[in-house]
Amino acid sequence: MLTFVRSLGVLLMLAAFASVLQAFGYIRLPPQFIVLITRYGPEAAWVIRGGLLALGAALYFAPPTGDEDRRS
């Protein structure tokens, strides 16, 4: 079962991947999502996409803190 942090990482990586697919014209995303990514120009949009992907991967692959053991 995914923890909240890993789930958040997966969501961020999916958002970044969807944004990359939209940038290459493979899918169409809602305008609100596009405006959030492309507001500062195409170069900054690629930095935002990369940052989302990196942050999502960091959250997904972060080592567990041991909180799961305390619930038992």
PDB file of C-alpha atoms in Angstrom:
ATOM      1  CA  MET A   1       0.000   0.000   0.000  1.00  0.00           C
ATOM      2  CA  LEU A   2       1.335   3.413  -0.938  1.00  0.00           C
ATOM      3  CA  THR A   3       1.785   5.949   1.803  1.00  0.00           C
ATOM      4  CA  PHE A   4       0.561   9.513   1.390  1.00  0.00           C
ATOM      5  CA  VAL A   5       4.007  10.821   0.429  1.00  0.00           C
ATOM      6  CA  ARG A   6       4.542   8.125  -2.204  1.00  0.00           C
ATOM      7  CA  SER A   7       1.038   8.732  -3.570  1.00  0.00           C
ATOM      8  CA  LEU A   8       1.772  12.443  -3.825  1.00  0.00           C
ATOM      9  CA  GLY A   9       4.987  11.620  -5.667  1.00  0.00           C
ATOM     10  CA  VAL A  10       3.086   9.466  -8.149  1.00  0.00           C
ATOM     11  CA  LEU A  11       0.559  12.248  -8.749  1.00  0.00           C
ATOM     12  CA  LEU A  12       3.298  14.811  -9.369  1.00  0.00           C
ATOM     13  CA  MET A  13       5.089  12.498 -11.793  1.00  0.00           C
ATOM     14  CA  LEU A  14       1.837  11.809 -13.653  1.00  0.00           C
ATOM     15  CA  ALA A  15       1.119  15.538 -13.908  1.00  0.00           C
ATOM     16  CA  ALA A  16       4.608  16.172 -15.282  1.00  0.00           C
ATOM     17  CA  PHE A  17       4.320  13.306 -17.753  1.00  0.00           C
ATOM     18  CA  ALA A  18       0.890  14.509 -18.922  1.00  0.00           C
ATOM     19  CA  SER A  19       2.290  18.009 -19.376  1.00  0.00           C
ATOM     20  CA  VAL A  20       5.157  16.667 -21.492  1.00  0.00           C
ATOM     21  CA  LEU A  21       2.703  14.693 -23.643  1.00  0.00           C
ATOM     22  CA  GLN A  22       0.620  17.856 -24.044  1.00  0.00           C
ATOM     23  CA  ALA A  23       3.697  19.870 -25.023  1.00  0.00           C
ATOM     24  CA  PHE A  24       4.429  17.431 -27.839  1.00  0.00           C
ATOM     25  CA  GLY A  25       0.778  17.459 -28.961  1.00  0.00           C
ATOM     26  CA  TYR A  26      -0.173  13.894 -28.063  1.00  0.00           C
ATOM     27  CA  ILE A  27      -2.977  14.817 -25.634  1.00  0.00           C
ATOM     28  CA  ARG A  28      -5.023  17.886 -24.732  1.00  0.00           C
ATOM     29  CA  LEU A  29      -5.175  19.017 -21.123  1.00  0.00           C
ATOM     30  CA  PRO A  30      -7.680  21.393 -19.516  1.00  0.00           C
ATOM     31  CA  PRO A  31      -6.776  25.075 -20.087  1.00  0.00           C
ATOM     32  CA  GLN A  32      -6.354  25.737 -16.358  1.00  0.00           C
ATOM     33  CA  PHE A  33      -3.561  23.171 -16.136  1.00  0.00           C
ATOM     34  CA  ILE A  34      -1.840  24.496 -19.246  1.00  0.00           C
ATOM     35  CA  VAL A  35      -1.895  28.095 -17.979  1.00  0.00           C
ATOM     36  CA  LEU A  36      -0.281  27.093 -14.684  1.00  0.00           C
ATOM     37  CA  ILE A  37       2.648  25.457 -16.480  1.00  0.00           C
ATOM     38  CA  THR A  38       3.157  27.839 -19.423  1.00  0.00           C
ATOM     39  CA  ARG A  39       2.512  31.181 -17.720  1.00  0.00           C
ATOM     40  CA  TYR A  40       6.171  32.273 -17.780  1.00  0.00           C
ATOM     41  CA  GLY A  41       7.113  31.106 -21.259  1.00  0.00           C
ATOM     42  CA  PRO A  42       8.168  27.855 -22.914  1.00  0.00           C
ATOM     43  CA  GLU A  43      11.629  27.689 -21.321  1.00  0.00           C
ATOM     44  CA  ALA A  44      10.245  28.113 -17.827  1.00  0.00           C
ATOM     45  CA  ALA A  45       7.523  25.569 -18.610  1.00  0.00           C
ATOM     46  CA  TRP A  46      10.182  22.921 -19.287  1.00  0.00           C
ATOM     47  CA  VAL A  47      11.894  23.796 -16.016  1.00  0.00           C
ATOM     48  CA  ILE A  48       8.564  23.441 -14.190  1.00  0.00           C
ATOM     49  CA  ARG A  49       7.895  20.082 -15.874  1.00  0.00           C
ATOM     50  CA  GLY A  50      11.358  18.844 -14.926  1.00  0.00           C
ATOM     51  CA  GLY A  51      10.956  20.104 -11.378  1.00  0.00           C
ATOM     52  CA  LEU A  52       7.608  18.341 -11.010  1.00  0.00           C
ATOM     53  CA  LEU A  53       9.125  15.130 -12.286  1.00  0.00           C
ATOM     54  CA  ALA A  54      12.166  15.400 -10.014  1.00  0.00           C
ATOM     55  CA  LEU A  55      10.095  16.275  -6.938  1.00  0.00           C
ATOM     56  CA  GLY A  56       7.663  13.444  -7.638  1.00  0.00           C
ATOM     57  CA  ALA A  57      10.505  10.958  -8.034  1.00  0.00           C
ATOM     58  CA  ALA A  58      12.159  12.219  -4.836  1.00  0.00           C
ATOM     59  CA  LEU A  59       8.921  11.774  -2.891  1.00  0.00           C
ATOM     60  CA  TYR A  60       8.272   8.347  -4.371  1.00  0.00           C
ATOM     61  CA  PHE A  61      11.753   6.988  -3.721  1.00  0.00           C
ATOM     62  CA  ALA A  62      12.249   8.665  -0.323  1.00  0.00           C
ATOM     63  CA  PRO A  63      13.209   6.144   2.343  1.00  0.00           C
ATOM     64  CA  PRO A  64      10.508   5.305   4.876  1.00  0.00           C
ATOM     65  CA  THR A  65      10.742   7.077   8.200  1.00  0.00           C
ATOM     66  CA  GLY A  66       9.590   4.168  10.307  1.00  0.00           C
ATOM     67  CA  ASP A  67       6.166   5.620  11.091  1.00  0.00           C
ATOM     68  CA  GLU A  68       4.535   2.526   9.631  1.00  0.00           C
ATOM     69  CA  ASP A  69       6.122   0.379  12.353  1.00  0.00           C
ATOM     70  CA  ARG A  70       4.651   2.500  15.155  1.00  0.00           C
ATOM     71  CA  ARG A  71       1.054   1.831  14.065  1.00  0.00           C
ATOM     72  CA  SER A  72       1.274  -1.872  14.877  1.00  0.00           C
TER      73      SER A  72
END
